[in-house]
XYZ file of C-alpha atoms in Angstrom:
292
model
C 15.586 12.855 30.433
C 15.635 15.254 27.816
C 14.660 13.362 24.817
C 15.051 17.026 22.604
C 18.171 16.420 22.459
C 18.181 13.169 20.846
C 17.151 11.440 17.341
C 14.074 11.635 15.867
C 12.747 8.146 16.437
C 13.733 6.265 19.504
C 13.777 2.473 19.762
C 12.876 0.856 22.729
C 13.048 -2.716 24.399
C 10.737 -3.822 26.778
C 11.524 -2.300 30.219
C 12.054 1.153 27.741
C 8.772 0.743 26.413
C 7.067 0.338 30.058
C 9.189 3.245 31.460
C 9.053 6.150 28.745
C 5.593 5.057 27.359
C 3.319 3.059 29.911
C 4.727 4.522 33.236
C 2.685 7.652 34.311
C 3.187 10.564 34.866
C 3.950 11.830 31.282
C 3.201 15.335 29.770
C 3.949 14.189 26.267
C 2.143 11.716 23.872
C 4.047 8.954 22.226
C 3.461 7.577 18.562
C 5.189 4.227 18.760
C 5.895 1.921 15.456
C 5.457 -1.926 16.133
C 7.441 -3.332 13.496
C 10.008 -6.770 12.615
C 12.577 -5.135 10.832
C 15.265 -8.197 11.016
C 16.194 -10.185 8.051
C 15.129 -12.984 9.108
C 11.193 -11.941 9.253
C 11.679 -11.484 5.615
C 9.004 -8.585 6.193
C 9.076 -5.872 3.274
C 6.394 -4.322 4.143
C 7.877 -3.608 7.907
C 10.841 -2.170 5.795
C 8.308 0.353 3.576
C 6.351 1.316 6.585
C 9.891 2.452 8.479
C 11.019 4.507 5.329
C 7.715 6.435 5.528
C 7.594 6.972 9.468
C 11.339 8.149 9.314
C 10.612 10.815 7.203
C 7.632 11.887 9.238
C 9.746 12.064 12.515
C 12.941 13.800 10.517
C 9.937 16.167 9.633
C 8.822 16.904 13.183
C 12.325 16.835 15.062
C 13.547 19.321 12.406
C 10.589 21.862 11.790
C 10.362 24.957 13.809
C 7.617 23.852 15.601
C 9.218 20.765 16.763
C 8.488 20.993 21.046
C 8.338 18.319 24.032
C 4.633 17.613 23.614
C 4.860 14.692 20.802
C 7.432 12.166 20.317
C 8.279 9.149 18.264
C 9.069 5.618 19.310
C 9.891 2.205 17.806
C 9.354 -1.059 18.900
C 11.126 -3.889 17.007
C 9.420 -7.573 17.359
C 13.170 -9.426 18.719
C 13.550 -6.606 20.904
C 10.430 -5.993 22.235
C 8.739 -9.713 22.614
C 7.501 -9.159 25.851
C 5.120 -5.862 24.976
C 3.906 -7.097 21.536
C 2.423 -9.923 24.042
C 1.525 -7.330 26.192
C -0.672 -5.675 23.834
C -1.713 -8.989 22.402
C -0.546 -7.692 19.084
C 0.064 -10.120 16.456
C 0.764 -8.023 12.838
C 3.465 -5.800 11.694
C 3.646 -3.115 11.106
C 1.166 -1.301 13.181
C 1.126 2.279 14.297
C -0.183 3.106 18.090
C -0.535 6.847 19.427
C -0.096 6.762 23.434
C -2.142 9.792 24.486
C -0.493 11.938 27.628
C -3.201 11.030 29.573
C -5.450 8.161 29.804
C -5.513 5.194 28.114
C -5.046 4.169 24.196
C -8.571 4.153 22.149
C -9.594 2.330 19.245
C -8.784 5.527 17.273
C -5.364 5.540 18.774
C -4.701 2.293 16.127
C -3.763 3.477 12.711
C -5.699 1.930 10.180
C -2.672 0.898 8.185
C -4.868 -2.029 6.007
C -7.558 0.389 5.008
C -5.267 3.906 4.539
C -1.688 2.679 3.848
C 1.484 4.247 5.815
C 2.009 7.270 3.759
C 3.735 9.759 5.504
C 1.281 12.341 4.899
C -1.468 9.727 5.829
C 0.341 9.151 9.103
C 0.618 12.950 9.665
C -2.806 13.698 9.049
C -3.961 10.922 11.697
C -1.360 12.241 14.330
C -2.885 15.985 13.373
C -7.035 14.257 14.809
C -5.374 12.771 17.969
C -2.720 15.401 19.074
C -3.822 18.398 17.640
C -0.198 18.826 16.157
C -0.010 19.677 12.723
C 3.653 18.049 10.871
C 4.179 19.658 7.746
C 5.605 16.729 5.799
C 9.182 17.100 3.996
C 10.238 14.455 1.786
C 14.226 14.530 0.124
C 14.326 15.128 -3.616
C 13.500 12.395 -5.748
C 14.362 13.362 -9.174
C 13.643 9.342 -10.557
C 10.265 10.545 -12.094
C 11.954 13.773 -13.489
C 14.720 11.146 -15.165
C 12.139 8.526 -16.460
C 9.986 10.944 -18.167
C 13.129 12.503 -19.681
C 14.101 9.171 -20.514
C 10.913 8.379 -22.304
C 10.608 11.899 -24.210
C 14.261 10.834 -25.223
C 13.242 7.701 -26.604
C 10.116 8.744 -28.318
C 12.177 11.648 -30.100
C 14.404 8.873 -30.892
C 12.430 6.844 -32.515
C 10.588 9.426 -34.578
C 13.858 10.200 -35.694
C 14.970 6.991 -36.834
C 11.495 6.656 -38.561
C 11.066 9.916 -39.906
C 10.766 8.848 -43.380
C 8.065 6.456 -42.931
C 5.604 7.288 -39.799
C 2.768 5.061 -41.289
C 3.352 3.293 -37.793
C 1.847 6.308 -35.996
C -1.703 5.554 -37.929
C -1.155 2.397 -37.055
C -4.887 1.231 -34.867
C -3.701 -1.832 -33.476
C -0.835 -0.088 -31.567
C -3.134 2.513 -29.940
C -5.570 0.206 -29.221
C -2.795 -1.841 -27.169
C -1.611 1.725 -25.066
C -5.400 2.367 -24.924
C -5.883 -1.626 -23.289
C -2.458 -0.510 -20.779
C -4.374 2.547 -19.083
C -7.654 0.587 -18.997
C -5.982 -2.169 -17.294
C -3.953 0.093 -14.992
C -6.440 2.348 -13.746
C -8.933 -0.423 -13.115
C -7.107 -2.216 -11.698
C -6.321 0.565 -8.322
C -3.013 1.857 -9.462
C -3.921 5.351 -8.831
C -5.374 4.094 -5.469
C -2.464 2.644 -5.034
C -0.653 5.952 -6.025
C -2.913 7.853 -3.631
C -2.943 5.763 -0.414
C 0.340 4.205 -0.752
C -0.949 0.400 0.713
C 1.555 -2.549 1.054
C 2.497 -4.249 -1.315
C 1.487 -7.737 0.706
C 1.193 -8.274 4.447
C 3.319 -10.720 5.994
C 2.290 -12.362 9.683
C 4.937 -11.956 11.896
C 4.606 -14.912 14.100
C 3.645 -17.588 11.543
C 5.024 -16.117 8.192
C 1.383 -16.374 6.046
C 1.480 -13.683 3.368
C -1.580 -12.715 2.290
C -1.880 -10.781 -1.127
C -5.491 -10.204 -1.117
C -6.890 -7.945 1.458
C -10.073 -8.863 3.281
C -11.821 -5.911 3.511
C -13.736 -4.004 0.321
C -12.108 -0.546 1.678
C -8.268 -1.538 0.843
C -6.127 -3.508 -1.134
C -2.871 -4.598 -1.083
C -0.090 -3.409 -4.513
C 0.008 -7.124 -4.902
C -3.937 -7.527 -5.197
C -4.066 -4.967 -8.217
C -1.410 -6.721 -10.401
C -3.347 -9.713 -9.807
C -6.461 -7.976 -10.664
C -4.541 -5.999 -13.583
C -3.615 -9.798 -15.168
C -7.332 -11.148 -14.763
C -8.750 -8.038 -16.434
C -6.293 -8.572 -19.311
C -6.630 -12.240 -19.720
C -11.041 -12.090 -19.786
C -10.174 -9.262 -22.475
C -8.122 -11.244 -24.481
C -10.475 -14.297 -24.159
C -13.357 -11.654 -25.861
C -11.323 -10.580 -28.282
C -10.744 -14.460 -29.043
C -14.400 -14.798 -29.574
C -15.243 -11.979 -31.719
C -12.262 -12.983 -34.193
C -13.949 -16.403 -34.112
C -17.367 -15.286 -35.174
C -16.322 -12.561 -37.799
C -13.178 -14.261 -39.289
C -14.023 -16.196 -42.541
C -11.020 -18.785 -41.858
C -11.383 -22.487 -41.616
C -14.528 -23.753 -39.097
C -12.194 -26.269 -37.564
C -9.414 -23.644 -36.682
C -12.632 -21.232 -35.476
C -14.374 -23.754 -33.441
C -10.776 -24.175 -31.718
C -10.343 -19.668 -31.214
C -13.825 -20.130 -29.869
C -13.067 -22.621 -27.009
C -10.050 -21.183 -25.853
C -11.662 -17.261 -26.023
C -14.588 -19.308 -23.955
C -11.995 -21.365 -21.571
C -10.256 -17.794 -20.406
C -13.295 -16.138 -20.324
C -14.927 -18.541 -17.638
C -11.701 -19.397 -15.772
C -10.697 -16.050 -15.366
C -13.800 -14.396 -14.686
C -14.539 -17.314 -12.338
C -11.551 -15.936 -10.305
C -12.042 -12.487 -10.845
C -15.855 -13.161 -8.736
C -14.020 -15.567 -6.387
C -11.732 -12.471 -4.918
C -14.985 -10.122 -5.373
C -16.998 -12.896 -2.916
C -13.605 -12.772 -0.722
C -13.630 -8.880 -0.339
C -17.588 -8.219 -0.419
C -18.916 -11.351 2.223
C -22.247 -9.964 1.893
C -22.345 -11.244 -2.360
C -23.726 -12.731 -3.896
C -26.995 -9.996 -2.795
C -30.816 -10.416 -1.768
C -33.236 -8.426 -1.911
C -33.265 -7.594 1.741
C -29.523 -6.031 1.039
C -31.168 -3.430 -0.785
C -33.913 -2.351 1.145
């Protein structure tokens, strides 16, 4: 069969999957997607993952050195069953390179949880186990170009409107609060995020669990920074509660009440904030023995 001649990513059922991919003799690898792109597995993460690895293959099958030695494959969970039991697989989306020869290691398994499914991620991993190098072409996007005119826009605006009274721009409280934003934000992983391009959640398959934290301390899920973003911003507030409660000169009663609540978020929030820490890092909370 001469597969040059056709799409860039194939899908395959079960007895495809055993003849084009498992059957030897081949002279070609295979990167295969295992994904559960129907409706009804309510998996947007599957649905991420497939925009990414469509614009690696469209990369491959179209560059000029596109040849027979590498091709990509799809699996989709109702039409393959039978070989996600095969490969006891139990988690979409995963990414599997079938070498030419021999069988799959445990390098062959993308490390989706820990790198994220960027294209360029994904082509960089092909590049260790094939020794084939995809140049990665994306289509224009011109939605940041538009935003940032948008804002520009808006700002000039503004200053326009005001431009008779721009006391506002002196103004401490307001910097302080876009000051707080990019705190929050970049502590929080959104340039991780930005970098590695994770999930936003992962979604089981087979029983539906969506998990929003990730277990390990190398990755996290988009999901897991918001969370961390609105913990960060509610133990801040909490402070901030506090200090105006021992510097104001108001009424003690209406203090003593600033003080408890400042206290109440402080403790609640950073007790969760240590919970998901514990969750991520099993080893905490640290002996001396982890140190030596």
């Amino acid at each position: 069969m001469e597969w040059s001649s056709r799409r860039s990513i194939f899908r395959m059922n079960g007895d495809k999957f055993r003849k084009f991919v498992k059957a030897p003799p081949r002279n070609y690898s295979m990167i295969v997607m295992f994904t559960a792109l129907q409706p009804q597995r309510q998996c947007s993460v599957c649905r991420q993952a497939n925009e990414e690895y469509q614009i690696l293959a469209n990369s491959w099958r179209y560059s000029s050195a596109f040849c027979n030695k590498l091709f990509f494959g799809m699996v989709d969970y109702d039409e393959g069953t039978d070989v996600f039991q095969q490969l006891n697989m139990n988690s979409a989306p995963t990414f599997m390179h079938f070498p030419s020869k021999g069988r799959p290691k445990r390098a062959d398994t993308f490390d989706l949880q820990r790198i994220g499914f960027a294209a360029e991620q994904l082509a960089k991993w092909i590049a260790d186990r094939t020794d084939v190098h995809i140049r990665v072409f994306r289509p224009p996007n011109y939605s940041g170009t538009i935003a940032l005119a948008l804002l520009v826009s808006l700002v000039g605006g503004l200053l326009y409107l005001r431009r008779n009274n721009l006391e506002f721009i002196y103004n401490k409280t307001g910097w302080a609060m876009v000051s707080l934003c990019i705190v929050f934000a970049m502590t929080s992983g959104q340039m991780w995020n930005h970098i590695r391009g994770p999930p936003y959640a992962h979604k089981n398959p087979h029983n539906g669990q969506v998990s929003y934290i990730h277990g390990s301390s190398q990755a996290q899920f988009v999901a897991e920074s918001h969370i961390i973003l609105v913990l960060n911003a509610a133990i801040t507030m909490g402070m901030v509660l506090l200090n105006e409660a021992a510097t104001s000169k108001g009424d003690v009663g209406k203090r003593r009440i600033i003080c408890l609540v400042g206290l109440g978020l402080v403790v609640f929030f950073f007790s969760f904030l240590l919970s998901i820490f514990r969750s991520k890092y099993h080893g905490y909370p640290y002996s001396d023995l982890d140190f030596e």
